[in-house]
Coordinates of C-alpha atoms in Angstrom, one line a residue:
Chain K
E16 CA 13.3 58.9 17.7
D17 CA 11.4 58.5 14.8
Q18 CA 12.4 60.1 11.2
V19 CA 11.5 61.3 8.1
T20 CA 13.3 62.6 5.5
Q21 CA 12.4 64.0 1.5
S22 CA 14.1 65.1 -0.7
P23 CA 14.5 66.7 -2.4
E24 CA 12.4 69.7 -1.2
A25 CA 11.4 70.0 -4.3
L26 CA 11.6 69.1 -8.1
R27 CA 11.3 70.3 -11.1
L28 CA 9.9 68.2 -14.0
Q29 CA 8.8 69.0 -17.6
E30 CA 5.8 67.2 -18.7
G31 CA 6.7 64.0 -19.7
E32 CA 10.4 63.6 -17.4
S33 CA 9.8 60.3 -15.7
S34 CA 11.2 61.2 -11.8
S35 CA 11.5 59.9 -8.2
L36 CA 11.2 60.8 -5.2
N37 CA 12.9 59.4 -1.3
C38 CA 11.9 59.1 1.6
S39 CA 13.9 57.5 4.1
Y40 CA 12.9 56.8 7.9
T41 CA 14.0 55.5 10.8
V42 CA 11.0 54.0 12.6
S43 CA 11.0 51.6 15.4
G44 CA 8.5 49.0 14.4
L45 CA 6.8 49.6 10.9
R46 CA 2.9 49.6 10.8
G47 CA 3.3 51.4 7.7
L48 CA 4.8 54.2 5.2
F49 CA 1.9 56.3 3.7
W50 CA 2.4 59.0 0.8
Y51 CA -0.8 61.5 0.1
R52 CA -0.6 64.5 -2.3
Q53 CA -1.0 68.3 -0.6
D54 CA -2.0 70.8 -3.3
P55 CA -1.9 74.4 -1.4
G56 CA -4.4 74.6 1.2
K57 CA -6.2 71.3 0.8
G58 CA -6.2 68.7 3.6
P59 CA -3.7 65.7 2.9
E60 CA -5.6 63.2 -0.3
F61 CA -4.3 59.7 0.5
L62 CA -2.5 58.4 -2.3
F63 CA -1.3 54.6 -0.8
T64 CA -0.2 52.8 2.2
L65 CA 3.4 50.3 1.8
Y66 CA 3.4 47.6 5.1
S67 CA 6.9 45.6 4.2
A68 CA 9.2 46.1 2.7
G69 CA 9.4 44.7 -0.9
E70 CA 5.5 46.4 -1.1
E71 CA 5.2 48.2 -4.4
K72 CA 1.5 49.4 -5.1
E73 CA 0.3 51.2 -8.6
K74 CA -2.6 53.9 -9.4
E75 CA -2.1 55.9 -13.1
R76 CA 1.6 57.3 -13.9
L77 CA 2.3 56.9 -9.6
K78 CA 4.1 53.8 -8.3
A79 CA 5.1 54.0 -4.7
T80 CA 8.5 51.2 -3.5
L81 CA 9.1 50.3 -0.5
T82 CA 12.8 49.0 1.2
K83 CA 13.6 48.5 5.0
K84 CA 15.4 51.9 5.0
E85 CA 13.5 54.0 2.6
S86 CA 10.5 54.7 0.2
F87 CA 10.2 55.6 -3.0
L88 CA 7.1 58.0 -5.3
H89 CA 8.1 57.1 -9.0
I90 CA 6.5 59.6 -11.4
T91 CA 6.1 58.2 -15.3
A92 CA 5.9 60.8 -17.9
P93 CA 4.5 63.3 -15.4
K94 CA 1.3 65.6 -16.5
P95 CA 0.9 69.9 -14.8
E96 CA -1.5 68.3 -13.2
D97 CA 0.7 66.2 -11.5
S98 CA 2.0 69.6 -10.4
A99 CA 2.0 69.7 -5.8
T100 CA 3.5 69.0 -2.9
Y101 CA 3.7 65.1 -1.6
L102 CA 3.7 64.1 1.7
C103 CA 5.1 60.9 3.5
A104 CA 4.2 59.4 7.2
V105 CA 5.4 56.6 8.4
R106 CA 3.3 54.7 11.4
A107 CA 5.5 53.3 14.1
S108 CA 4.0 51.0 16.9
N109 CA 4.4 52.6 19.1
S110 CA 2.5 55.9 17.9
G111 CA -1.6 54.1 18.5
Y112 CA -1.9 55.1 14.4
A113 CA -1.5 58.8 14.7
L114 CA 2.2 59.7 11.3
N115 CA 4.6 61.2 11.7
F116 CA 5.8 63.6 8.8
G117 CA 8.0 64.4 6.0
K118 CA 8.4 67.9 5.1
G119 CA 7.1 66.7 2.1
T120 CA 8.2 67.1 -2.0
S121 CA 6.9 70.7 -3.6
L122 CA 6.6 69.5 -7.3
L123 CA 6.4 71.2 -10.6
V124 CA 5.5 70.0 -14.2
T125 CA 5.9 72.5 -16.8
P126 CA 4.0 71.7 -20.2
Chain O
G21 CA -13.9 56.2 -0.1
A22 CA -13.5 57.4 2.6
V23 CA -14.7 61.0 3.6
V24 CA -13.8 62.7 6.0
S25 CA -15.1 66.4 5.9
Q26 CA -14.2 69.4 8.3
H27 CA -16.1 73.0 8.4
P28 CA -14.9 75.7 8.1
S29 CA -13.0 75.6 5.8
R30 CA -11.9 79.4 6.4
V31 CA -12.0 81.4 9.3
I32 CA -11.2 84.9 11.1
C33 CA -11.2 85.9 14.1
K34 CA -10.9 88.4 16.1
S35 CA -7.6 88.5 19.0
G36 CA -9.6 86.9 22.1
T37 CA -12.3 84.6 21.1
S38 CA -13.0 81.4 20.7
V39 CA -13.1 79.0 17.0
K40 CA -14.5 76.3 16.8
I41 CA -13.7 74.0 14.2
E42 CA -15.7 70.1 12.9
C43 CA -15.0 67.2 11.8
R44 CA -16.5 63.9 10.4
S45 CA -16.0 60.7 9.3
L46 CA -18.8 60.9 6.4
D47 CA -18.8 57.1 6.1
F48 CA -17.3 55.6 8.3
Q49 CA -16.9 54.7 12.9
A50 CA -13.5 57.2 13.5
T51 CA -12.8 56.2 17.5
T52 CA -10.0 57.9 17.0
M53 CA -9.0 61.0 15.4
F54 CA -6.6 63.1 15.1
W55 CA -5.7 66.8 14.5
Y56 CA -3.0 68.2 13.3
R57 CA -1.5 72.0 12.3
Q58 CA 0.7 73.2 9.0
F59 CA 2.8 76.4 8.9
P60 CA 3.7 77.6 6.0
K61 CA 5.4 75.7 3.9
Q62 CA 6.2 73.2 7.2
S63 CA 4.5 69.4 7.6
L64 CA 2.0 68.0 9.4
M65 CA 3.0 68.3 13.0
L66 CA 0.2 66.9 15.9
M67 CA -1.1 68.0 18.3
A68 CA -3.6 65.8 20.0
T69 CA -5.3 62.3 19.8
S70 CA -8.6 62.1 19.7
N71 CA -10.5 59.3 21.5
E72 CA -14.6 58.3 21.5
G73 CA -15.8 58.5 25.0
S74 CA -12.8 59.3 26.8
K75 CA -10.0 62.4 26.8
A76 CA -7.8 63.4 24.0
T77 CA -4.2 62.4 24.3
Y78 CA -1.9 66.1 23.6
E79 CA 1.9 66.1 21.9
Q80 CA 3.9 68.0 24.3
G81 CA 4.9 71.6 24.2
V82 CA 0.2 71.7 22.6
E83 CA -1.7 73.5 25.2
K84 CA -4.6 71.1 26.1
D85 CA -7.0 74.7 27.9
K86 CA -5.9 76.3 24.9
F87 CA -6.7 73.9 22.0
L88 CA -9.8 72.3 23.7
I89 CA -10.7 68.7 22.1
N90 CA -14.2 66.3 22.1
H91 CA -15.4 63.6 20.8
A92 CA -18.2 63.1 21.6
S93 CA -19.2 60.8 18.6
L94 CA -17.8 58.1 16.6
T95 CA -18.2 60.4 13.7
L96 CA -17.6 63.9 15.5
S97 CA -14.2 65.5 16.5
T98 CA -14.7 68.6 17.8
L99 CA -11.5 71.2 18.1
T100 CA -11.8 75.3 19.7
V101 CA -9.2 77.2 19.8
T102 CA -10.0 79.3 22.9
S103 CA -9.2 82.8 23.2
A104 CA -7.3 83.3 20.1
H105 CA -4.3 85.2 19.3
P106 CA -2.8 86.1 16.3
E107 CA 0.5 82.7 16.8
D108 CA -2.3 81.1 16.7
S109 CA -2.9 81.2 13.3
S110 CA -2.5 78.7 10.9
F111 CA -3.8 75.5 9.1
Y112 CA -5.6 72.9 11.7
I113 CA -6.2 69.4 9.5
C114 CA -8.3 66.4 10.8
S115 CA -7.5 62.6 10.3
A116 CA -9.8 59.1 10.7
T117 CA -8.7 56.3 10.7
K118 CA -10.3 53.7 8.7
P119 CA -9.9 49.5 9.6
D120 CA -9.1 48.0 5.8
R121 CA -12.3 45.6 6.4
G122 CA -10.8 42.0 7.0
S123 CA -7.3 43.5 7.5
V124 CA -5.2 44.9 11.0
N125 CA -4.2 47.6 8.9
T126 CA -5.6 50.7 8.5
E127 CA -5.7 54.0 6.3
A128 CA -5.7 57.2 7.5
F129 CA -8.0 60.2 5.7
F130 CA -8.1 63.7 5.7
G131 CA -10.3 67.1 6.4
Q132 CA -9.7 69.5 4.1
G133 CA -8.7 71.0 6.7
T134 CA -9.3 74.6 8.0
R135 CA -7.5 78.1 7.6
L136 CA -7.3 79.9 10.7
T137 CA -6.8 84.0 10.8
V138 CA -6.6 85.8 14.0
V139 CA -6.5 89.5 13.4

C-alpha cells in the first residue's frame, strides 16, 4: 500500500533560521512527488513536482530534492510569510492522476 | 499558471438539504478532475475521480448516492452533497490536472476549497 509520511508534524523557526522538512514515501511506481503550501482555510498552492531521484527544483527560499525513498523541502532564511502547512503528495503508476497526501508539516516562522 | 476556481468558498445549509459545489478549470481543459475532503488538521483524502463524459469513480467508503458528481464539460465538474447532515461538514477541495506541454508529465492544481457547514 502506498504511504506518505511527513516529519516533523510541526516546526517552529526563528526568522532566518534555515531548516528542512521531510517526506518519506513508499509507492508502487512513482509518477511524481508533489509539494504544496496550504494556508488556513485555503486550497493547496502548487510549489514543485519532482519525477526522478536526484532531481532538484528551487523557488525563492524553497528547494525540493528527491531520492528513491524521500524528498526534502529546504527552507533557506525563512520569513514569517513562509508560515503555512506544507503538504507532500505522491502519484503512483496505478492511481491514474490522483494524489496520495501526507499529513503535512505545520511551519511557524517567528520574527 | 493554471487556475482552478471553486465556488462557493463557504456555505451553510440546513440538515436534509442539498448543496452543489462547482469546480472550473479557467485556462485549460481538464478531462479528469478530483474531489478531496479535508477534516481539521488532517490531510486531503481523495473522494472521487470525475471523468468528463462518463461516470465518476468513487473511493472505497464514499457513498456515490450521497456525493453526486457531474463532469459535463472539459472545464466544469460539480459535486452535490445530497441530504446533508452535520457529519458531512468539512472542507471540500477540487483538483484538475494540466498536461505539461511537450511532456507526459502533468501538474495538479487545486481550487480554493469550500467550507461546508451543515446545521
